[in-house]
Coordinates of C-alpha atoms in Angstrom, one line a residue:
X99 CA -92.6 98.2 133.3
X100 CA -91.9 94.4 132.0
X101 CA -90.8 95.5 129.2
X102 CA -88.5 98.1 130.4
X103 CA -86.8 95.8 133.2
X104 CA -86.5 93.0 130.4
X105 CA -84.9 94.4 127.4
X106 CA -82.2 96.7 127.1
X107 CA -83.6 100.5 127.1
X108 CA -83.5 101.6 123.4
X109 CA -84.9 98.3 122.4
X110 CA -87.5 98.2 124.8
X111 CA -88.2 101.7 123.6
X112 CA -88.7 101.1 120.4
X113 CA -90.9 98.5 121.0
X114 CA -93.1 100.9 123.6
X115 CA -93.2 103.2 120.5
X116 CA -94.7 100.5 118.3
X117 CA -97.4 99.2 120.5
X118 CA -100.2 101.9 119.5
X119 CA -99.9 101.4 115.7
X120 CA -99.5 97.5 116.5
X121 CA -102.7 97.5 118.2
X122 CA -104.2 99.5 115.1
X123 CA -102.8 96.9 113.5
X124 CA -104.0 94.2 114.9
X125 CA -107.8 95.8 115.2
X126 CA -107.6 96.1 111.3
X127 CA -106.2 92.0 110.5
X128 CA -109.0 90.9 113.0
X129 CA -111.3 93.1 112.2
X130 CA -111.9 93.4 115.8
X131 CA -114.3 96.5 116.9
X132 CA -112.5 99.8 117.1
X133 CA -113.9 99.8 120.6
X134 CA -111.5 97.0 122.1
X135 CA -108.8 99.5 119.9
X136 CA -110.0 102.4 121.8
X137 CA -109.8 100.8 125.0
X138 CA -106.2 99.6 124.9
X139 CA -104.5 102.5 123.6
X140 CA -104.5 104.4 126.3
X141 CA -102.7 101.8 128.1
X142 CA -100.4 101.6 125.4
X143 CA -99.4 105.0 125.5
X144 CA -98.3 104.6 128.7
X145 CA -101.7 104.8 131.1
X146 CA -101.1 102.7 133.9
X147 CA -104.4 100.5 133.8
X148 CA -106.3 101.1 136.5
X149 CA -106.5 97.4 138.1
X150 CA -102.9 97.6 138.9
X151 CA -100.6 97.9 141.7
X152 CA -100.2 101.3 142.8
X153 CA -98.3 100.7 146.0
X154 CA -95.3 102.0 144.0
X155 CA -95.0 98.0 142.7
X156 CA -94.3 96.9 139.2
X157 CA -95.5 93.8 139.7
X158 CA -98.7 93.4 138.0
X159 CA -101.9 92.5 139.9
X160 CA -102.9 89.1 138.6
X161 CA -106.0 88.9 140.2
X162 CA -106.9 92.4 137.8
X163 CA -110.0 91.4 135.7
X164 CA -109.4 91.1 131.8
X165 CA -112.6 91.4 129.5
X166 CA -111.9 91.1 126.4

């Protein structure tokens, strides 16, 4: 949603279209485990991650834990 209400929509698009091969990306210059990969995809692809606002917000929930 932050991306979407801050860029114009086919930008903001084709920037939502590149964030699963960026994170592959990014796992493979790190060499980060393909675990942390695995994990972020989903949200990538457009999951809502589960310690967000559902109440129909799109503010995120900054109190939402981040592990890595």
């Amino acid at each position: 949603p932050h991306v979407r209400n801050y860029y114009l929509d086919e930008f903001a698009n084709q920037l939502i279209a590149l964030l699963p091969e960026w994170i592959r990306w990014l796992t493979d210059l790190t060499a980060a485990p393909m675990e942390l990969a695995q994990r972020c995809l989903p949200y990538a692809e457009g999951q809502p991650h589960p310690q967000l606002r559902t109440d129909n917000s799109i503010e995120p929930h900054y109190m939402a834990r981040v592990t890595e």
